[in-house]
């Protein structure tokens, strides 16, 4: 019993140390540093294409590297690969399990992956010899739903799961290379760093974690959110992380200062953030909310630039 | 017996938690002023490449409404 008490005390002391160390480098705020910049003016958005074809709720989509093709996953049990310029369906892949929650496009363009309540990540080869798209691998080991997956290459993929872990898989052998354990709640989302050395995960324990892919360890943990983190992404230079949460806010955490720099919130926004993405320069953050709106934030000034209502048809 | 193993596993968990916290505490941190300056600089330097900020002329926009085709 004595040792447990000692460990508990040491844990508390280390947490205090981290808080103090973060405060010690807090010589200013992002808001102060950006005080001299004007807020981004109105951003013009026009709907250019509507990709029709799914028959039920679309849970996820992911762009191919060429920014021309993309893949979407719907609970109608299909993965569709779209040519976004012509709006043609390049592939319509029927799934074994229609309870899909995520999909991903491999950087090479050769593979797509998806998974959901079947607890598995299924890999499909788009460039098979006979032209048919078939399941190449079924990565099974998670004991909870698959919430997100992202390819590192044609031979490695990272998954996040409702079983509170993230896993790095060897696609060739179908085995787990590394299990990233540490979150105390369902992992909801993950994003890979631009240099492919790290990934970040957001979870229902209200924290985001930065993982070293090769070392298999969590390097940093970021708190502050008051509810589940549903969406996560890297700032384009790889030095900061953006999170979106059920607490109706998005936050930007700087990796090298090891702390939150700014929160994107407005008293009129009371519903959760379900998805987000930074613009190419990082100046704009587009975030999708539970009220069917997308809000666009000036990342440096933390002000809304303009918002586009997505109507249901 | 089961009491013992339950106690053991919570001990192991507590040891892991402390080990992880030690790792996270040892991170080298830079000043927020430096971090903020670099984020700001990145945004401003790349603003001209950001189509949402600069707009996209119709001639360069692959998603623009298609012009009519002329068949020879």
Short mmCIF file of C-alpha atoms in Angstrom, two decimals:
data_model
loop_
_atom_site.label_atom_id
_atom_site.label_comp_id
_atom_site.label_asym_id
_atom_site.label_seq_id
_atom_site.Cartn_x
_atom_site.Cartn_y
_atom_site.Cartn_z
CA UNK A 1 0.00 0.00 0.00
CA UNK A 2 2.87 2.32 0.81
CA UNK A 3 4.24 2.08 -2.70
CA UNK A 4 0.88 2.93 -4.32
CA UNK A 5 0.63 6.05 -2.19
CA UNK A 6 4.19 7.02 -3.14
CA UNK A 7 3.48 6.53 -6.83
CA UNK A 8 0.27 8.55 -6.56
CA UNK A 9 2.17 11.39 -4.93
CA UNK A 10 4.92 11.23 -7.52
CA UNK A 11 2.35 11.34 -10.33
CA UNK A 12 0.71 14.44 -8.81
CA UNK A 13 4.09 16.10 -8.38
CA UNK A 14 5.06 15.38 -12.00
CA UNK A 15 1.76 16.82 -13.23
CA UNK A 16 2.46 19.99 -11.24
CA UNK A 17 5.97 20.07 -12.71
CA UNK A 18 4.59 19.92 -16.24
CA UNK A 19 2.08 22.69 -15.52
CA UNK A 20 4.83 24.86 -14.05
CA UNK A 21 7.23 24.18 -16.93
CA UNK A 22 4.55 25.15 -19.44
CA UNK A 23 3.81 28.34 -17.55
CA UNK A 24 7.52 29.17 -17.37
CA UNK A 25 7.75 29.53 -21.18
CA UNK A 26 4.51 31.44 -21.44
CA UNK A 27 6.11 34.84 -22.00
CA UNK A 28 3.26 35.97 -24.24
CA UNK A 29 0.10 34.71 -25.94
CA UNK A 30 -0.60 34.05 -29.62
CA UNK A 31 -3.26 36.76 -29.42
CA UNK A 32 -0.66 39.33 -28.31
CA UNK A 33 1.85 38.16 -30.91
CA UNK A 34 -0.78 38.52 -33.65
CA UNK A 35 -2.11 41.86 -32.41
CA UNK A 36 -0.59 43.76 -35.31
CA UNK A 37 -2.23 41.62 -38.01
CA UNK A 38 -5.62 42.44 -39.48
CA UNK A 39 -8.31 39.78 -39.44
CA UNK A 40 -8.75 37.96 -42.75
CA UNK A 41 -11.43 39.64 -44.88
CA UNK A 42 -14.47 37.86 -46.17
CA UNK A 43 -13.68 34.50 -47.80
CA UNK A 44 -15.72 33.77 -50.91
CA UNK A 45 -16.99 30.22 -51.05
CA UNK A 46 -18.95 28.73 -53.90
CA UNK A 47 -20.26 25.22 -54.18
CA UNK A 48 -18.67 23.90 -57.34
CA UNK A 49 -19.55 20.21 -57.37
CA UNK A 50 -22.00 17.96 -55.64
CA UNK A 51 -21.04 14.31 -55.61
CA UNK A 52 -24.27 12.33 -55.68
CA UNK A 53 -24.53 8.59 -55.37
CA UNK A 54 -24.52 7.51 -51.76
CA UNK A 55 -27.86 6.33 -50.40
CA UNK A 56 -27.27 6.86 -46.72
CA UNK A 57 -25.27 8.97 -44.30
CA UNK A 58 -21.71 9.63 -45.38
CA UNK A 59 -19.41 9.18 -42.39
CA UNK A 60 -16.03 10.03 -43.79
CA UNK A 61 -14.05 11.15 -46.78
CA UNK A 62 -10.37 11.48 -47.58
CA UNK A 63 -8.56 13.19 -50.47
CA UNK A 64 -5.97 11.39 -52.56
CA UNK A 65 -2.59 13.12 -52.76
CA UNK A 66 -3.36 14.38 -56.28
CA UNK A 67 -6.25 16.43 -54.86
CA UNK A 68 -8.35 15.24 -57.79
CA UNK A 69 -9.63 11.89 -56.54
CA UNK A 70 -11.18 11.28 -53.16
CA UNK A 71 -12.81 8.38 -51.34
CA UNK A 72 -15.99 8.51 -49.27
CA UNK A 73 -17.58 5.95 -46.95
CA UNK A 74 -21.29 5.64 -46.33
CA UNK A 75 -23.46 3.48 -44.16
CA UNK A 76 -25.20 2.37 -47.34
CA UNK A 77 -22.31 -0.09 -47.32
CA UNK A 78 -20.23 1.44 -50.09
CA UNK A 79 -16.87 3.10 -50.55
CA UNK A 80 -16.92 5.39 -53.56
CA UNK A 81 -13.81 6.78 -55.24
CA UNK A 82 -14.74 10.02 -57.01
CA UNK A 83 -13.09 12.02 -59.75
CA UNK A 84 -14.03 15.38 -58.28
CA UNK A 85 -13.55 17.33 -61.49
CA UNK A 86 -15.85 15.22 -63.67
CA UNK A 87 -17.91 13.97 -60.65
CA UNK A 88 -17.58 10.46 -62.11
CA UNK A 89 -17.46 7.49 -59.80
CA UNK A 90 -14.16 5.79 -60.51
CA UNK A 91 -14.91 2.88 -58.17
CA UNK A 92 -17.96 1.83 -56.14
CA UNK A 93 -16.77 -0.76 -53.65
CA UNK A 94 -19.37 -2.84 -51.77
CA UNK A 95 -18.40 -3.45 -48.14
CA UNK A 96 -18.89 -6.61 -46.07
CA UNK A 97 -19.97 -4.49 -43.13
CA UNK A 98 -22.07 -1.42 -43.79
CA UNK A 99 -21.28 0.09 -40.37
CA UNK A 100 -18.35 2.04 -41.68
CA UNK A 101 -17.02 5.05 -39.75
CA UNK A 102 -13.81 5.97 -41.51
CA UNK A 103 -11.92 5.69 -44.79
CA UNK A 104 -8.48 6.58 -46.08
CA UNK A 105 -6.64 6.96 -49.38
CA UNK A 106 -3.03 5.73 -49.55
CA UNK A 107 -0.45 8.35 -50.63
CA UNK A 108 0.45 6.14 -53.61
CA UNK A 109 -3.14 6.09 -54.83
CA UNK A 110 -3.03 2.29 -55.00
CA UNK A 111 -5.01 1.43 -51.88
CA UNK A 112 -7.98 2.60 -49.86
CA UNK A 113 -8.98 1.48 -46.38
CA UNK A 114 -12.09 1.60 -44.25
CA UNK A 115 -13.51 0.27 -41.01
CA UNK A 116 -16.11 0.86 -38.33
CA UNK A 117 -18.27 -1.20 -36.01
CA UNK A 118 -16.76 -4.41 -37.36
CA UNK A 119 -13.64 -3.47 -35.34
CA UNK A 120 -11.52 -4.15 -38.42
CA UNK A 121 -9.57 -2.10 -40.92
CA UNK A 122 -10.12 -3.49 -44.44
CA UNK A 123 -7.58 -2.65 -47.12
CA UNK A 124 -8.69 -2.60 -50.77
CA UNK A 125 -6.39 -2.70 -53.80
CA UNK A 126 -7.64 -0.29 -56.44
CA UNK A 127 -5.06 -1.37 -59.01
CA UNK A 128 -5.64 -5.14 -59.06
CA UNK A 129 -4.62 -7.00 -62.23
CA UNK A 130 -8.10 -7.94 -63.44
CA UNK A 131 -9.48 -4.48 -62.78
CA UNK A 132 -11.69 -5.65 -59.92
CA UNK A 133 -11.33 -3.98 -56.57
CA UNK A 134 -10.94 -6.63 -53.88
CA UNK A 135 -10.20 -6.79 -50.17
CA UNK A 136 -6.45 -7.18 -49.86
CA UNK A 137 -6.21 -7.50 -46.07
CA UNK A 138 -8.48 -7.44 -43.08
CA UNK A 139 -6.62 -6.02 -40.10
CA UNK A 140 -8.36 -7.48 -37.06
CA UNK A 141 -7.22 -7.15 -33.46
CA UNK A 142 -8.96 -4.06 -32.11
CA UNK A 143 -11.57 -4.84 -29.47
CA UNK A 144 -13.51 -1.70 -30.26
CA UNK A 145 -14.82 0.19 -33.29
CA UNK A 146 -12.45 1.64 -35.85
CA UNK A 147 -12.80 5.42 -35.64
CA UNK A 148 -10.03 6.50 -38.01
CA UNK A 149 -7.23 5.15 -40.19
CA UNK A 150 -4.37 6.75 -42.12
CA UNK A 151 -1.80 5.16 -44.45
CA UNK A 152 1.90 5.81 -43.95
CA UNK A 153 2.66 3.92 -47.17
CA UNK A 154 1.33 0.90 -49.08
CA UNK A 155 2.80 -1.33 -46.37
CA UNK A 156 1.89 0.50 -43.16
CA UNK A 157 -1.31 1.99 -41.77
CA UNK A 158 -2.22 3.54 -38.42
CA UNK A 159 -5.66 3.01 -36.90
CA UNK A 160 -7.47 4.53 -33.92
CA UNK A 161 -10.15 2.65 -32.04
CA UNK A 162 -12.95 2.76 -29.50
CA UNK A 163 -10.81 0.31 -27.50
CA UNK A 164 -8.69 3.35 -26.48
CA UNK A 165 -5.63 2.33 -28.48
CA UNK A 166 -4.03 3.27 -31.78
CA UNK A 167 -2.15 0.64 -33.76
CA UNK A 168 0.56 0.65 -36.43
CA UNK A 169 -0.02 -2.30 -38.77
CA UNK A 170 2.14 -4.18 -41.25
CA UNK A 171 -0.32 -4.51 -44.12
CA UNK A 172 1.69 -7.29 -45.83
CA UNK A 173 1.49 -9.66 -42.86
CA UNK A 174 -1.70 -8.24 -41.39
CA UNK A 175 -0.08 -7.98 -37.96
CA UNK A 176 0.23 -5.23 -35.35
CA UNK A 177 3.71 -3.68 -35.35
CA UNK A 178 3.08 -1.28 -32.49
CA UNK A 179 0.23 -0.68 -30.08
CA UNK A 180 -0.03 2.89 -28.81
CA UNK A 181 -1.78 2.65 -25.45
CA UNK A 182 -2.33 5.48 -23.01
CA UNK A 183 -5.63 7.16 -23.77
CA UNK A 184 -8.28 6.62 -21.10
CA UNK A 185 -11.17 6.94 -23.50
CA UNK A 186 -12.22 5.96 -27.04
CA UNK A 187 -9.76 7.25 -29.63
CA UNK A 188 -11.84 9.20 -32.12
CA UNK A 189 -9.44 10.61 -34.65
CA UNK A 190 -5.83 10.64 -35.76
CA UNK A 191 -3.56 12.62 -38.07
CA UNK A 192 -0.04 11.90 -39.34
CA UNK A 193 2.66 14.59 -39.27
CA UNK A 194 3.89 15.96 -42.62
CA UNK A 195 7.26 14.20 -42.10
CA UNK A 196 5.53 10.87 -41.24
CA UNK A 197 7.53 10.56 -37.99
CA UNK A 198 4.70 11.36 -35.58
CA UNK A 199 0.97 11.11 -35.34
CA UNK A 200 -1.56 12.75 -33.05
CA UNK A 201 -4.71 11.22 -31.63
CA UNK A 202 -7.80 12.81 -30.09
CA UNK A 203 -9.90 10.86 -27.64
CA UNK A 204 -12.94 10.76 -25.38
CA UNK A 205 -10.67 11.35 -22.39
CA UNK A 206 -10.63 14.99 -23.60
CA UNK A 207 -6.89 14.84 -24.45
CA UNK A 208 -4.78 14.81 -27.58
CA UNK A 209 -1.55 12.80 -27.61
CA UNK A 210 1.53 13.11 -29.79
CA UNK A 211 3.08 9.69 -30.58
CA UNK A 212 6.55 8.88 -31.88
CA UNK A 213 5.79 6.27 -34.55
CA UNK A 214 9.16 4.45 -34.54
CA UNK A 215 9.80 4.61 -30.78
CA UNK A 216 6.20 3.63 -30.04
CA UNK A 217 5.81 6.12 -27.19
CA UNK A 218 3.62 9.05 -26.34
CA UNK A 219 5.80 12.17 -26.22
CA UNK A 220 3.26 14.79 -25.19
CA UNK A 221 -0.30 14.99 -23.90
CA UNK A 222 -2.51 18.04 -24.35
CA UNK A 223 -5.52 18.73 -22.15
CA UNK A 224 -7.91 21.65 -21.78
CA UNK A 225 -10.94 20.42 -23.68
CA UNK A 226 -14.03 19.81 -21.60
CA UNK A 227 -15.42 17.01 -23.71
CA UNK A 228 -14.59 14.38 -26.33
CA UNK A 229 -12.16 15.38 -29.06
CA UNK A 230 -13.78 14.31 -32.35
CA UNK A 231 -11.42 15.78 -34.90
CA UNK A 232 -7.71 16.45 -35.03
CA UNK A 233 -5.25 17.76 -37.60
CA UNK A 234 -1.74 19.11 -38.01
CA UNK A 235 -1.02 22.72 -38.76
CA UNK A 236 0.65 22.63 -42.24
CA UNK A 237 4.22 23.17 -40.91
CA UNK A 238 3.86 20.20 -38.54
CA UNK A 239 4.63 22.27 -35.44
CA UNK A 240 1.10 22.66 -34.12
CA UNK A 241 -1.99 20.57 -33.65
CA UNK A 242 -5.63 21.62 -34.07
CA UNK A 243 -8.41 19.80 -32.24
CA UNK A 244 -12.21 19.96 -32.46
CA UNK A 245 -14.37 18.87 -29.56
CA UNK A 246 -17.89 18.19 -28.32
CA UNK A 247 -17.32 21.16 -26.00
CA UNK A 248 -18.04 23.39 -29.06
CA UNK A 249 -14.48 24.68 -29.30
CA UNK A 250 -11.39 24.08 -31.39
CA UNK A 251 -7.97 24.53 -29.90
CA UNK A 252 -4.50 25.05 -31.30
CA UNK A 253 -1.63 23.44 -29.37
CA UNK A 254 1.99 24.22 -30.22
CA UNK A 255 4.16 21.09 -30.07
CA UNK A 256 7.42 22.82 -29.25
CA UNK A 257 5.98 25.10 -26.55
CA UNK A 258 4.05 22.05 -25.32
CA UNK A 259 0.83 23.96 -24.67
CA UNK A 260 -2.42 25.37 -25.92
CA UNK A 261 -1.92 28.69 -27.69
CA UNK A 262 -5.48 29.62 -28.57
CA UNK A 263 -9.12 28.51 -28.40
CA UNK A 264 -11.59 29.07 -31.22
CA UNK A 265 -14.96 29.61 -29.60
CA UNK A 266 -17.99 31.84 -29.71
CA UNK A 267 -20.81 32.08 -27.18
CA UNK A 268 -23.32 31.60 -30.00
CA UNK A 269 -21.83 28.22 -30.90
CA UNK A 270 -23.16 25.55 -28.59
CA UNK A 271 -22.76 22.33 -30.50
CA UNK A 272 -19.86 19.97 -30.99
CA UNK A 273 -17.19 20.09 -33.67
CA UNK A 274 -17.20 16.97 -35.82
CA UNK A 275 -14.46 17.63 -38.35
CA UNK A 276 -11.79 20.18 -39.18
CA UNK A 277 -9.05 21.06 -41.64
CA UNK A 278 -6.56 23.92 -41.95
CA UNK A 279 -6.16 25.81 -45.22
CA UNK A 280 -2.84 25.47 -47.12
CA UNK A 281 -1.15 28.34 -45.28
CA UNK A 282 -2.71 27.45 -41.94
CA UNK A 283 -4.28 30.88 -41.71
CA UNK A 284 -7.80 29.51 -41.98
CA UNK A 285 -9.32 26.65 -40.03
CA UNK A 286 -12.48 25.14 -41.44
CA UNK A 287 -14.52 23.32 -38.83
CA UNK A 288 -17.75 21.37 -39.24
CA UNK A 289 -20.28 21.44 -36.41
CA UNK A 290 -23.24 19.36 -35.24
CA UNK A 291 -25.66 22.11 -36.35
CA UNK A 292 -24.77 21.41 -40.01
CA UNK A 293 -22.67 24.56 -40.29
CA UNK A 294 -19.05 25.01 -41.25
CA UNK A 295 -17.33 27.88 -39.44
CA UNK A 296 -14.15 29.36 -40.82
CA UNK A 297 -11.72 30.71 -38.25
CA UNK A 298 -8.79 33.08 -38.70
CA UNK A 299 -6.25 30.85 -36.92
CA UNK A 300 -4.09 33.73 -35.67
CA UNK A 301 -6.86 36.11 -34.55
CA UNK A 302 -9.35 33.53 -33.35
CA UNK A 303 -12.23 35.28 -35.10
CA UNK A 304 -14.78 33.79 -37.44
CA UNK A 305 -14.19 34.88 -41.01
CA UNK A 306 -17.44 33.80 -42.62
CA UNK A 307 -19.60 30.78 -42.47
CA UNK A 308 -21.36 28.68 -45.05
CA UNK A 309 -24.57 26.89 -44.19
CA UNK A 310 -24.72 23.34 -45.54
CA UNK A 311 -28.34 22.63 -46.35
CA UNK A 312 -29.75 19.11 -46.49
CA UNK A 313 -31.32 18.23 -49.81
CA UNK B 1 -4.97 -14.60 -4.27
CA UNK B 2 -7.13 -12.53 -6.61
CA UNK B 3 -6.72 -9.63 -4.24
CA UNK B 4 -2.98 -9.83 -4.66
CA UNK B 5 -3.02 -9.89 -8.45
CA UNK B 6 -5.47 -6.98 -8.54
CA UNK B 7 -3.15 -5.02 -6.27
CA UNK B 8 -0.18 -5.99 -8.43
CA UNK B 9 -1.78 -4.84 -11.65
CA UNK B 10 -2.80 -1.46 -10.20
CA UNK B 11 0.79 -1.11 -9.02
CA UNK B 12 2.06 -1.85 -12.51
CA UNK B 13 -0.40 0.66 -13.96
CA UNK B 14 0.68 3.30 -11.45
CA UNK B 15 4.34 2.67 -12.27
CA UNK B 16 3.61 3.01 -15.99
CA UNK B 17 1.71 6.25 -15.38
CA UNK B 18 4.63 7.72 -13.43
CA UNK B 19 7.11 6.59 -16.09
CA UNK B 20 5.01 8.26 -18.80
CA UNK B 21 4.67 11.48 -16.80
CA UNK B 22 8.46 11.57 -16.29
CA UNK B 23 8.89 11.28 -20.07
CA UNK B 24 6.42 14.09 -20.74
CA UNK B 25 7.91 16.30 -18.04
CA UNK B 26 11.36 16.04 -19.66
CA UNK B 27 10.22 17.58 -22.98
CA UNK B 28 12.32 20.56 -24.09
CA UNK B 29 10.01 23.56 -24.43
CA UNK B 30 10.55 26.70 -26.45
CA UNK B 31 9.10 30.07 -25.47
CA UNK B 32 5.57 30.85 -26.59
CA UNK B 33 6.87 34.08 -28.14
CA UNK B 34 9.09 32.06 -30.47
CA UNK B 35 6.38 29.51 -31.25
CA UNK B 36 3.81 32.22 -31.96
CA UNK B 37 6.26 34.19 -34.12
CA UNK B 38 6.98 31.12 -36.24
CA UNK B 39 3.30 30.26 -36.69
CA UNK B 40 2.60 33.85 -37.68
CA UNK B 41 5.54 33.88 -40.11
CA UNK B 42 4.47 30.62 -41.72
CA UNK B 43 0.93 31.91 -42.29
CA UNK B 44 2.08 35.20 -43.76
CA UNK B 45 4.81 33.67 -45.94
CA UNK B 46 2.41 31.12 -47.42
CA UNK B 47 -0.61 33.37 -47.76
CA UNK B 48 0.01 33.98 -51.46
CA UNK B 49 -0.15 30.20 -52.10
CA UNK B 50 -3.43 29.76 -50.24
CA UNK B 51 -6.30 29.76 -52.77
CA UNK B 52 -8.90 30.44 -50.08
CA UNK B 53 -7.10 33.68 -49.21
CA UNK B 54 -6.12 34.84 -52.69
CA UNK B 55 -9.05 33.57 -54.71
CA UNK B 56 -8.63 31.50 -57.86
CA UNK B 57 -8.98 33.02 -61.33
CA UNK B 58 -11.52 31.11 -63.46
CA UNK B 59 -8.91 30.15 -66.01
CA UNK B 60 -6.91 28.29 -63.33
CA UNK B 61 -9.84 26.76 -61.54
CA UNK B 62 -10.27 23.06 -62.39
CA UNK B 63 -13.70 23.08 -60.76
CA UNK B 64 -15.13 25.97 -62.75
CA UNK B 65 -18.32 25.31 -64.71
CA UNK B 66 -17.28 23.67 -67.99
CA UNK B 67 -17.26 25.80 -71.12
CA UNK B 68 -19.11 24.42 -74.09
CA UNK B 69 -17.20 21.96 -76.29
CA UNK B 70 -16.49 22.67 -79.92
CA UNK B 71 -16.36 19.60 -82.13
CA UNK B 72 -14.41 19.86 -85.31
#
